[in-house]
Amino acid sequence: MIILSMETMLSTHYNIQANEKVVLAGRDGYKQDEYVYFTISSDNREIIHMEQAALAYYLLESNYQHTAIPVANVNGDWFTEYDNRTYMVLMAQQLNHTKRGSGGLALASFHTLGSLYSFEPQQVSSYGQWKTLWIEKLEAYEKHIPIAAKETPNDYFRLVMDTLPYLIGLSENAIQYLQESERESRFDETDQGTICFNRYRDNLQKSIIWLDDIVFDHPVRDLAEYVRSLLLSNTPLEEVIAFLRDYQTERSLSIFSWRLLYARLLYPVHFFDHFDMVMRGQTLEDAYLEFSSLLTIQEEYQKNLREFYNWVGLDYTSLQIPVLHWL
């Protein structure tokens, strides 16, 4: 059996003669001169990747020079059929080696720039769609997990099934809180859609902005997902507060934004992301350890959410912002 290599694809279809292989963020890269090339699978995602490509070019032209952009093949096409798969090739012209100041300020500047993008994408936009997407995700796992547990009875799935009613309850409360928050009228111009990341983990400070990480959404998406990651890693609250404070020096958060932020933190997407990894083939032994760890951390996470508006310095009583008291 002949194994077709990515180097062969780059040489044949892109006239790229890679002279060095590198690994960045767990991705294989192929270096030619000062450029590094990466391949991403585009099976059934061509429209999505083209919208992300437009956003990536906008970022590159706006001085985010460590954005990986797509390159056309020798036929002028953005996608290449190779070894029964469809690929897009990305090129990184410049890697980021310097921090862009405060993490909060860097993200605020990024969101301000992203909000000036002229056209709202359709395929990669989740703006205004959280409720529908959350319900769909919850229903999918409510259906799929019991089937998987029945097909593969083991310690991992027994633990998951024991926890499932709790996760369903968390999700339903988050969805209800979001639904009520969507009626909030105290919003401003910083609530418009912008370029975001799928799961923001200080992406702007990393060596490359990946095209397939880019989405279009409410800016609070990035704030919430970064705060979630900090809380789940037991980062001192002072650092979380400093991040949010720095962000607000450039972009103040409306009451609507604060409520969306709280709703997104309530929704247990970190557990659903874990299930996604399992469905993509993570070993069940590793999955059991990871899931057990998430459950252990969750107690402290919920405790921090219980006092969320207090430690961010928001007087929720006078501002008439509802909180969940059952956490």
C-alpha positions as YAML, in Angstrom:
chain: A
units: angstrom
residues:
- id: 1
  name: MET
  ca: [0.00, 0.00, 0.00]
- id: 2
  name: ILE
  ca: [1.37, 3.40, -0.98]
- id: 3
  name: ILE
  ca: [0.95, 6.09, 1.69]
- id: 4
  name: LEU
  ca: [0.53, 9.48, 0.07]
- id: 5
  name: SER
  ca: [2.30, 12.26, 1.97]
- id: 6
  name: MET
  ca: [1.41, 15.89, 2.45]
- id: 7
  name: GLU
  ca: [4.85, 16.81, 1.09]
- id: 8
  name: THR
  ca: [3.89, 15.08, -2.17]
- id: 9
  name: MET
  ca: [0.60, 16.95, -2.32]
- id: 10
  name: LEU
  ca: [2.31, 20.29, -1.74]
- id: 11
  name: SER
  ca: [4.91, 19.55, -4.40]
- id: 12
  name: THR
  ca: [2.46, 18.22, -6.99]
- id: 13
  name: HIS
  ca: [-0.49, 20.57, -6.55]
- id: 14
  name: TYR
  ca: [1.12, 23.72, -5.13]
- id: 15
  name: ASN
  ca: [4.68, 23.65, -6.46]
- id: 16
  name: ILE
  ca: [5.89, 23.95, -2.86]
- id: 17
  name: GLN
  ca: [9.17, 22.15, -2.19]
- id: 18
  name: ALA
  ca: [9.26, 21.79, 1.59]
- id: 19
  name: ASN
  ca: [12.78, 21.60, 2.97]
- id: 20
  name: GLU
  ca: [11.90, 21.30, 6.65]
- id: 21
  name: LYS
  ca: [9.06, 19.89, 8.71]
- id: 22
  name: VAL
  ca: [7.96, 21.79, 11.84]
- id: 23
  name: VAL
  ca: [5.22, 21.33, 14.43]
- id: 24
  name: LEU
  ca: [3.26, 24.32, 15.71]
- id: 25
  name: ALA
  ca: [0.34, 24.01, 18.13]
- id: 26
  name: GLY
  ca: [0.24, 20.30, 17.42]
- id: 27
  name: ARG
  ca: [-0.07, 20.83, 13.67]
- id: 28
  name: ASP
  ca: [2.43, 19.61, 11.08]
- id: 29
  name: GLY
  ca: [3.93, 22.43, 9.06]
- id: 30
  name: TYR
  ca: [6.11, 22.35, 5.97]
- id: 31
  name: LYS
  ca: [8.67, 25.09, 5.55]
- id: 32
  name: GLN
  ca: [9.90, 26.57, 2.28]
- id: 33
  name: ASP
  ca: [12.18, 29.58, 2.65]
- id: 34
  name: GLU
  ca: [10.53, 31.97, 5.13]
- id: 35
  name: TYR
  ca: [7.03, 30.55, 4.71]
- id: 36
  name: VAL
  ca: [5.39, 27.69, 6.61]
- id: 37
  name: TYR
  ca: [2.52, 25.76, 5.03]
- id: 38
  name: PHE
  ca: [-0.17, 23.73, 6.77]
- id: 39
  name: THR
  ca: [-2.96, 21.54, 5.45]
- id: 40
  name: ILE
  ca: [-6.48, 21.39, 6.85]
- id: 41
  name: SER
  ca: [-9.22, 18.97, 5.89]
- id: 42
  name: SER
  ca: [-12.10, 20.72, 4.13]
- id: 43
  name: ASP
  ca: [-14.40, 17.75, 3.62]
- id: 44
  name: ASN
  ca: [-17.94, 19.20, 3.51]
- id: 45
  name: ARG
  ca: [-16.64, 22.49, 4.93]
- id: 46
  name: GLU
  ca: [-15.71, 24.37, 1.76]
- id: 47
  name: ILE
  ca: [-18.25, 27.18, 2.23]
- id: 48
  name: ILE
  ca: [-17.30, 27.58, 5.88]
- id: 49
  name: HIS
  ca: [-13.60, 27.73, 5.08]
- id: 50
  name: MET
  ca: [-14.15, 30.31, 2.34]
- id: 51
  name: GLU
  ca: [-15.93, 32.61, 4.81]
- id: 52
  name: GLN
  ca: [-13.13, 32.07, 7.29]
- id: 53
  name: ALA
  ca: [-10.62, 32.82, 4.53]
- id: 54
  name: ALA
  ca: [-12.23, 36.22, 3.92]
- id: 55
  name: LEU
  ca: [-11.96, 37.00, 7.64]
- id: 56
  name: ALA
  ca: [-8.35, 35.79, 7.73]
- id: 57
  name: TYR
  ca: [-7.33, 38.05, 4.82]
- id: 58
  name: TYR
  ca: [-9.03, 40.97, 6.57]
- id: 59
  name: LEU
  ca: [-7.01, 40.29, 9.72]
- id: 60
  name: LEU
  ca: [-3.77, 39.95, 7.78]
- id: 61
  name: GLU
  ca: [-4.40, 43.26, 6.02]
- id: 62
  name: SER
  ca: [-5.18, 44.85, 9.40]
- id: 63
  name: ASN
  ca: [-1.72, 44.14, 10.83]
- id: 64
  name: TYR
  ca: [-2.40, 40.70, 12.34]
- id: 65
  name: GLN
  ca: [0.45, 39.38, 10.27]
- id: 66
  name: HIS
  ca: [0.61, 36.05, 12.09]
- id: 67
  name: THR
  ca: [-2.72, 35.00, 10.53]
- id: 68
  name: ALA
  ca: [-2.54, 31.83, 8.44]
- id: 69
  name: ILE
  ca: [-4.18, 32.50, 5.08]
- id: 70
  name: PRO
  ca: [-5.15, 30.08, 2.30]
- id: 71
  name: VAL
  ca: [-3.15, 29.73, -0.90]
- id: 72
  name: ALA
  ca: [-4.44, 28.55, -4.27]
- id: 73
  name: ASN
  ca: [-3.11, 25.43, -5.97]
- id: 74
  name: VAL
  ca: [-1.41, 25.39, -9.38]
- id: 75
  name: ASN
  ca: [-4.83, 25.41, -11.06]
- id: 76
  name: GLY
  ca: [-5.93, 28.51, -9.14]
- id: 77
  name: ASP
  ca: [-8.33, 26.56, -6.92]
- id: 78
  name: TRP
  ca: [-8.65, 26.96, -3.15]
- id: 79
  name: PHE
  ca: [-9.39, 23.28, -2.55]
- id: 80
  name: THR
  ca: [-7.49, 20.19, -3.65]
- id: 81
  name: GLU
  ca: [-8.78, 16.64, -3.95]
- id: 82
  name: TYR
  ca: [-6.02, 14.33, -2.77]
- id: 83
  name: ASP
  ca: [-6.04, 10.76, -1.47]
- id: 84
  name: ASN
  ca: [-9.88, 10.77, -1.41]
- id: 85
  name: ARG
  ca: [-9.97, 13.86, 0.79]
- id: 86
  name: THR
  ca: [-10.47, 17.59, 0.21]
- id: 87
  name: TYR
  ca: [-7.78, 19.91, 1.54]
- id: 88
  name: MET
  ca: [-7.06, 23.61, 1.89]
- id: 89
  name: VAL
  ca: [-3.47, 24.76, 2.30]
- id: 90
  name: LEU
  ca: [-2.67, 27.61, 4.68]
- id: 91
  name: MET
  ca: [0.42, 29.79, 4.61]
- id: 92
  name: ALA
  ca: [1.90, 31.56, 7.60]
- id: 93
  name: GLN
  ca: [4.04, 34.46, 6.44]
- id: 94
  name: GLN
  ca: [5.11, 35.60, 9.87]
- id: 95
  name: LEU
  ca: [4.96, 34.05, 13.35]
- id: 96
  name: ASN
  ca: [4.07, 36.06, 16.40]
- id: 97
  name: HIS
  ca: [6.98, 36.26, 18.83]
- id: 98
  name: THR
  ca: [5.87, 39.23, 20.93]
- id: 99
  name: LYS
  ca: [2.99, 39.72, 23.32]
- id: 100
  name: ARG
  ca: [0.47, 42.38, 22.35]
- id: 101
  name: GLY
  ca: [0.45, 44.03, 25.78]
- id: 102
  name: SER
  ca: [-2.30, 43.12, 28.24]
- id: 103
  name: GLY
  ca: [-4.40, 40.12, 27.23]
- id: 104
  name: GLY
  ca: [-7.57, 42.07, 27.94]
- id: 105
  name: LEU
  ca: [-6.48, 45.11, 25.93]
- id: 106
  name: ALA
  ca: [-5.30, 42.94, 23.04]
- id: 107
  name: LEU
  ca: [-8.66, 41.19, 22.82]
- id: 108
  name: ALA
  ca: [-10.58, 44.47, 23.07]
- id: 109
  name: SER
  ca: [-8.57, 45.95, 20.18]
- id: 110
  name: PHE
  ca: [-9.15, 42.79, 18.16]
- id: 111
  name: HIS
  ca: [-12.91, 42.97, 18.75]
- id: 112
  name: THR
  ca: [-13.01, 46.66, 17.81]
- id: 113
  name: LEU
  ca: [-11.28, 45.85, 14.52]
- id: 114
  name: GLY
  ca: [-13.49, 42.82, 13.91]
- id: 115
  name: SER
  ca: [-16.66, 44.85, 14.41]
- id: 116
  name: LEU
  ca: [-15.62, 47.03, 11.45]
- id: 117
  name: TYR
  ca: [-15.67, 44.07, 9.05]
- id: 118
  name: SER
  ca: [-18.11, 45.00, 6.31]
- id: 119
  name: PHE
  ca: [-20.07, 41.81, 5.77]
- id: 120
  name: GLU
  ca: [-21.59, 39.49, 8.35]
- id: 121
  name: PRO
  ca: [-20.74, 35.90, 7.40]
- id: 122
  name: GLN
  ca: [-23.56, 33.37, 7.30]
- id: 123
  name: GLN
  ca: [-21.95, 29.96, 7.77]
- id: 124
  name: VAL
  ca: [-19.53, 30.86, 10.58]
- id: 125
  name: SER
  ca: [-21.80, 33.29, 12.43]
- id: 126
  name: SER
  ca: [-23.45, 32.29, 15.71]
- id: 127
  name: TYR
  ca: [-24.55, 35.84, 16.48]
- id: 128
  name: GLY
  ca: [-28.04, 35.79, 17.98]
- id: 129
  name: GLN
  ca: [-28.24, 32.00, 17.63]
- id: 130
  name: TRP
  ca: [-26.95, 30.76, 20.98]
- id: 131
  name: LYS
  ca: [-30.32, 29.56, 22.26]
- id: 132
  name: THR
  ca: [-30.99, 27.43, 19.19]
- id: 133
  name: LEU
  ca: [-27.45, 26.03, 19.10]
- id: 134
  name: TRP
  ca: [-27.44, 25.23, 22.82]
- id: 135
  name: ILE
  ca: [-30.76, 23.41, 22.59]
- id: 136
  name: GLU
  ca: [-29.57, 21.44, 19.57]
- id: 137
  name: LYS
  ca: [-26.33, 20.45, 21.31]
- id: 138
  name: LEU
  ca: [-28.15, 19.42, 24.48]
- id: 139
  name: GLU
  ca: [-30.74, 17.36, 22.59]
- id: 140
  name: ALA
  ca: [-28.04, 15.65, 20.52]
- id: 141
  name: TYR
  ca: [-26.15, 14.48, 23.59]
- id: 142
  name: GLU
  ca: [-29.33, 13.55, 25.48]
- id: 143
  name: LYS
  ca: [-30.01, 11.20, 22.59]
- id: 144
  name: HIS
  ca: [-26.51, 10.00, 21.79]
- id: 145
  name: ILE
  ca: [-24.96, 9.38, 25.23]
- id: 146
  name: PRO
  ca: [-27.49, 6.72, 26.42]
- id: 147
  name: ILE
  ca: [-27.03, 4.87, 23.11]
- id: 148
  name: ALA
  ca: [-23.24, 4.95, 23.45]
- id: 149
  name: ALA
  ca: [-23.49, 3.86, 27.09]
- id: 150
  name: LYS
  ca: [-25.65, 0.90, 26.13]
- id: 151
  name: GLU
  ca: [-23.31, -0.13, 23.32]
- id: 152
  name: THR
  ca: [-20.16, 0.27, 25.45]
- id: 153
  name: PRO
  ca: [-20.97, -0.46, 29.11]
- id: 154
  name: ASN
  ca: [-17.93, 0.53, 31.17]
- id: 155
  name: ASP
  ca: [-16.88, 2.75, 34.08]
- id: 156
  name: TYR
  ca: [-16.64, 5.84, 31.92]
- id: 157
  name: PHE
  ca: [-20.15, 5.68, 30.50]
- id: 158
  name: ARG
  ca: [-21.61, 4.66, 33.88]
- id: 159
  name: LEU
  ca: [-20.11, 7.82, 35.38]
- id: 160
  name: VAL
  ca: [-21.37, 9.90, 32.47]
- id: 161
  name: MET
  ca: [-24.89, 8.48, 32.77]
- id: 162
  name: ASP
  ca: [-24.91, 9.21, 36.51]
- id: 163
  name: THR
  ca: [-23.91, 12.82, 35.73]
- id: 164
  name: LEU
  ca: [-26.14, 13.38, 32.72]
- id: 165
  name: PRO
  ca: [-29.25, 14.60, 34.64]
- id: 166
  name: TYR
  ca: [-27.06, 17.20, 36.36]
- id: 167
  name: LEU
  ca: [-25.64, 18.42, 33.03]
- id: 168
  name: ILE
  ca: [-29.13, 18.57, 31.54]
- id: 169
  name: GLY
  ca: [-30.28, 20.68, 34.50]
- id: 170
  name: LEU
  ca: [-27.32, 23.05, 34.13]
- id: 171
  name: SER
  ca: [-27.98, 23.42, 30.41]
- id: 172
  name: GLU
  ca: [-31.69, 24.06, 30.81]
- id: 173
  name: ASN
  ca: [-31.05, 26.74, 33.42]
- id: 174
  name: ALA
  ca: [-28.46, 28.42, 31.21]
- id: 175
  name: ILE
  ca: [-30.87, 28.36, 28.26]
- id: 176
  name: GLN
  ca: [-33.62, 29.87, 30.40]
- id: 177
  name: TYR
  ca: [-31.29, 32.57, 31.71]
- id: 178
  name: LEU
  ca: [-30.18, 33.35, 28.14]
- id: 179
  name: GLN
  ca: [-33.78, 33.55, 26.95]
- id: 180
  name: GLU
  ca: [-34.64, 36.04, 29.68]
- id: 181
  name: SER
  ca: [-31.44, 38.01, 28.99]
- id: 182
  name: GLU
  ca: [-32.31, 38.36, 25.32]
- id: 183
  name: ARG
  ca: [-35.17, 40.63, 26.40]
- id: 184
  name: GLU
  ca: [-32.67, 42.98, 28.09]
- id: 185
  name: SER
  ca: [-32.85, 46.47, 26.56]
- id: 186
  name: ARG
  ca: [-29.67, 47.91, 28.08]
- id: 187
  name: PHE
  ca: [-27.22, 47.35, 25.24]
- id: 188
  name: ASP
  ca: [-24.92, 49.58, 23.15]
- id: 189
  name: GLU
  ca: [-22.69, 49.60, 20.07]
- id: 190
  name: THR
  ca: [-20.17, 47.20, 21.64]
- id: 191
  name: ASP
  ca: [-22.85, 44.50, 21.43]
- id: 192
  name: GLN
  ca: [-22.63, 44.24, 17.65]
- id: 193
  name: GLY
  ca: [-21.09, 41.17, 16.06]
- id: 194
  name: THR
  ca: [-17.35, 40.85, 15.59]
- id: 195
  name: ILE
  ca: [-14.63, 38.38, 14.64]
- id: 196
  name: CYS
  ca: [-14.15, 35.86, 17.44]
- id: 197
  name: PHE
  ca: [-12.59, 32.47, 18.05]
- id: 198
  name: ASN
  ca: [-14.25, 29.12, 18.51]
- id: 199
  name: ARG
  ca: [-12.80, 28.76, 22.02]
- id: 200
  name: TYR
  ca: [-10.66, 31.71, 22.99]
- id: 201
  name: ARG
  ca: [-7.56, 30.59, 24.88]
- id: 202
  name: ASP
  ca: [-5.38, 33.70, 24.58]
- id: 203
  name: ASN
  ca: [-5.14, 32.96, 20.83]
- id: 204
  name: LEU
  ca: [-3.90, 36.45, 19.98]
- id: 205
  name: GLN
  ca: [-0.72, 35.90, 21.97]
- id: 206
  name: LYS
  ca: [0.10, 32.62, 20.23]
- id: 207
  name: SER
  ca: [2.37, 32.14, 17.23]
- id: 208
  name: ILE
  ca: [-0.39, 31.83, 14.61]
- id: 209
  name: ILE
  ca: [-4.04, 32.81, 14.22]
- id: 210
  name: TRP
  ca: [-5.57, 29.74, 12.57]
- id: 211
  name: LEU
  ca: [-8.15, 30.29, 9.88]
- id: 212
  name: ASP
  ca: [-10.27, 27.34, 11.07]
- id: 213
  name: ASP
  ca: [-10.46, 28.79, 14.60]
- id: 214
  name: ILE
  ca: [-12.20, 31.97, 13.40]
- id: 215
  name: VAL
  ca: [-15.93, 32.59, 13.87]
- id: 216
  name: PHE
  ca: [-18.25, 35.61, 13.88]
- id: 217
  name: ASP
  ca: [-20.24, 36.24, 17.04]
- id: 218
  name: HIS
  ca: [-21.01, 38.51, 19.96]
- id: 219
  name: PRO
  ca: [-17.70, 39.61, 21.53]
- id: 220
  name: VAL
  ca: [-18.77, 38.15, 24.88]
- id: 221
  name: ARG
  ca: [-18.19, 34.70, 23.39]
- id: 222
  name: ASP
  ca: [-14.41, 35.19, 23.65]
- id: 223
  name: LEU
  ca: [-14.62, 36.78, 27.09]
- id: 224
  name: ALA
  ca: [-16.74, 33.95, 28.47]
- id: 225
  name: GLU
  ca: [-14.66, 31.14, 27.01]
- id: 226
  name: TYR
  ca: [-11.42, 32.67, 28.27]
- id: 227
  name: VAL
  ca: [-12.87, 33.30, 31.72]
- id: 228
  name: ARG
  ca: [-14.17, 29.71, 31.71]
- id: 229
  name: SER
  ca: [-10.69, 28.37, 30.92]
- id: 230
  name: LEU
  ca: [-9.16, 30.48, 33.70]
- id: 231
  name: LEU
  ca: [-11.71, 29.34, 36.27]
- id: 232
  name: LEU
  ca: [-11.33, 25.70, 35.27]
- id: 233
  name: SER
  ca: [-7.56, 25.95, 35.67]
- id: 234
  name: ASN
  ca: [-7.91, 27.47, 39.16]
- id: 235
  name: THR
  ca: [-6.42, 30.79, 38.10]
- id: 236
  name: PRO
  ca: [-6.61, 33.29, 40.97]
- id: 237
  name: LEU
  ca: [-9.72, 35.45, 40.69]
- id: 238
  name: GLU
  ca: [-7.52, 38.55, 40.80]
- id: 239
  name: GLU
  ca: [-6.09, 37.60, 37.40]
- id: 240
  name: VAL
  ca: [-9.55, 36.99, 35.95]
- id: 241
  name: ILE
  ca: [-10.74, 40.35, 37.28]
- id: 242
  name: ALA
  ca: [-7.65, 42.10, 35.89]
- id: 243
  name: PHE
  ca: [-8.31, 40.60, 32.44]
- id: 244
  name: LEU
  ca: [-11.93, 41.83, 32.42]
- id: 245
  name: ARG
  ca: [-10.91, 45.24, 33.77]
- id: 246
  name: ASP
  ca: [-8.23, 45.68, 31.09]
- id: 247
  name: TYR
  ca: [-10.70, 44.71, 28.38]
- id: 248
  name: GLN
  ca: [-13.15, 47.32, 29.60]
- id: 249
  name: THR
  ca: [-10.63, 50.13, 29.43]
- id: 250
  name: GLU
  ca: [-11.26, 50.03, 25.66]
- id: 251
  name: ARG
  ca: [-14.66, 48.35, 25.38]
- id: 252
  name: SER
  ca: [-17.12, 48.74, 28.25]
- id: 253
  name: LEU
  ca: [-19.62, 45.95, 28.77]
- id: 254
  name: SER
  ca: [-23.32, 46.76, 28.68]
- id: 255
  name: ILE
  ca: [-25.79, 45.13, 31.07]
- id: 256
  name: PHE
  ca: [-26.85, 42.97, 28.13]
- id: 257
  name: SER
  ca: [-23.23, 41.85, 27.67]
- id: 258
  name: TRP
  ca: [-22.83, 40.99, 31.35]
- id: 259
  name: ARG
  ca: [-25.95, 38.87, 31.22]
- id: 260
  name: LEU
  ca: [-24.80, 37.06, 28.09]
- id: 261
  name: LEU
  ca: [-21.42, 36.46, 29.70]
- id: 262
  name: TYR
  ca: [-23.05, 34.95, 32.77]
- id: 263
  name: ALA
  ca: [-25.40, 32.80, 30.67]
- id: 264
  name: ARG
  ca: [-22.52, 31.41, 28.61]
- id: 265
  name: LEU
  ca: [-20.52, 30.58, 31.73]
- id: 266
  name: LEU
  ca: [-23.56, 28.75, 33.11]
- id: 267
  name: TYR
  ca: [-23.89, 26.59, 30.01]
- id: 268
  name: PRO
  ca: [-21.59, 23.54, 30.60]
- id: 269
  name: VAL
  ca: [-19.92, 23.65, 27.20]
- id: 270
  name: HIS
  ca: [-16.67, 22.34, 28.72]
- id: 271
  name: PHE
  ca: [-18.42, 19.01, 29.31]
- id: 272
  name: PHE
  ca: [-19.84, 18.96, 25.79]
- id: 273
  name: ASP
  ca: [-16.40, 19.76, 24.36]
- id: 274
  name: HIS
  ca: [-15.14, 16.76, 26.34]
- id: 275
  name: PHE
  ca: [-17.83, 14.54, 24.80]
- id: 276
  name: ASP
  ca: [-16.83, 15.82, 21.35]
- id: 277
  name: MET
  ca: [-13.28, 14.62, 21.97]
- id: 278
  name: VAL
  ca: [-14.57, 11.20, 23.03]
- id: 279
  name: MET
  ca: [-16.70, 10.90, 19.91]
- id: 280
  name: ARG
  ca: [-13.61, 11.75, 17.83]
- id: 281
  name: GLY
  ca: [-11.79, 8.75, 19.25]
- id: 282
  name: GLN
  ca: [-10.22, 9.69, 22.60]
- id: 283
  name: THR
  ca: [-9.44, 6.52, 24.56]
- id: 284
  name: LEU
  ca: [-12.04, 5.77, 27.23]
- id: 285
  name: GLU
  ca: [-9.35, 5.39, 29.89]
- id: 286
  name: ASP
  ca: [-8.14, 8.94, 29.24]
- id: 287
  name: ALA
  ca: [-11.77, 10.08, 28.96]
- id: 288
  name: TYR
  ca: [-12.60, 8.67, 32.39]
- id: 289
  name: LEU
  ca: [-9.71, 10.51, 34.04]
- id: 290
  name: GLU
  ca: [-10.53, 13.75, 32.24]
- id: 291
  name: PHE
  ca: [-14.24, 13.56, 33.02]
- id: 292
  name: SER
  ca: [-13.55, 12.78, 36.69]
- id: 293
  name: SER
  ca: [-11.23, 15.79, 36.83]
- id: 294
  name: LEU
  ca: [-13.90, 18.03, 35.29]
- id: 295
  name: LEU
  ca: [-16.40, 16.90, 37.91]
- id: 296
  name: THR
  ca: [-13.93, 17.66, 40.70]
- id: 297
  name: ILE
  ca: [-13.21, 21.14, 39.34]
- id: 298
  name: GLN
  ca: [-16.90, 21.82, 38.70]
- id: 299
  name: GLU
  ca: [-17.66, 22.31, 42.40]
- id: 300
  name: GLU
  ca: [-15.27, 25.26, 42.66]
- id: 301
  name: TYR
  ca: [-16.36, 26.51, 39.24]
- id: 302
  name: GLN
  ca: [-19.99, 26.67, 40.37]
- id: 303
  name: LYS
  ca: [-18.97, 28.37, 43.61]
- id: 304
  name: ASN
  ca: [-17.26, 31.11, 41.57]
- id: 305
  name: LEU
  ca: [-20.34, 31.48, 39.36]
- id: 306
  name: ARG
  ca: [-22.54, 31.78, 42.44]
- id: 307
  name: GLU
  ca: [-20.60, 34.91, 43.39]
- id: 308
  name: PHE
  ca: [-19.82, 36.03, 39.82]
- id: 309
  name: TYR
  ca: [-21.48, 39.46, 39.86]
- id: 310
  name: ASN
  ca: [-19.98, 40.17, 43.28]
- id: 311
  name: TRP
  ca: [-16.37, 39.50, 42.36]
- id: 312
  name: VAL
  ca: [-16.60, 41.37, 39.05]
- id: 313
  name: GLY
  ca: [-17.90, 44.35, 41.03]
- id: 314
  name: LEU
  ca: [-21.39, 44.59, 39.56]
- id: 315
  name: ASP
  ca: [-24.23, 45.64, 41.87]
- id: 316
  name: TYR
  ca: [-26.76, 43.22, 40.42]
- id: 317
  name: THR
  ca: [-29.44, 44.20, 42.94]
- id: 318
  name: SER
  ca: [-29.62, 47.89, 42.05]
- id: 319
  name: LEU
  ca: [-29.06, 47.09, 38.38]
- id: 320
  name: GLN
  ca: [-31.91, 44.56, 38.52]
- id: 321
  name: ILE
  ca: [-29.85, 41.72, 37.06]
- id: 322
  name: PRO
  ca: [-31.24, 38.30, 37.99]
- id: 323
  name: VAL
  ca: [-28.93, 35.64, 39.47]
- id: 324
  name: LEU
  ca: [-29.34, 31.92, 40.01]
- id: 325
  name: HIS
  ca: [-29.43, 31.06, 43.70]
- id: 326
  name: TRP
  ca: [-29.44, 27.28, 43.34]
- id: 327
  name: LEU
  ca: [-25.82, 27.08, 42.13]
...
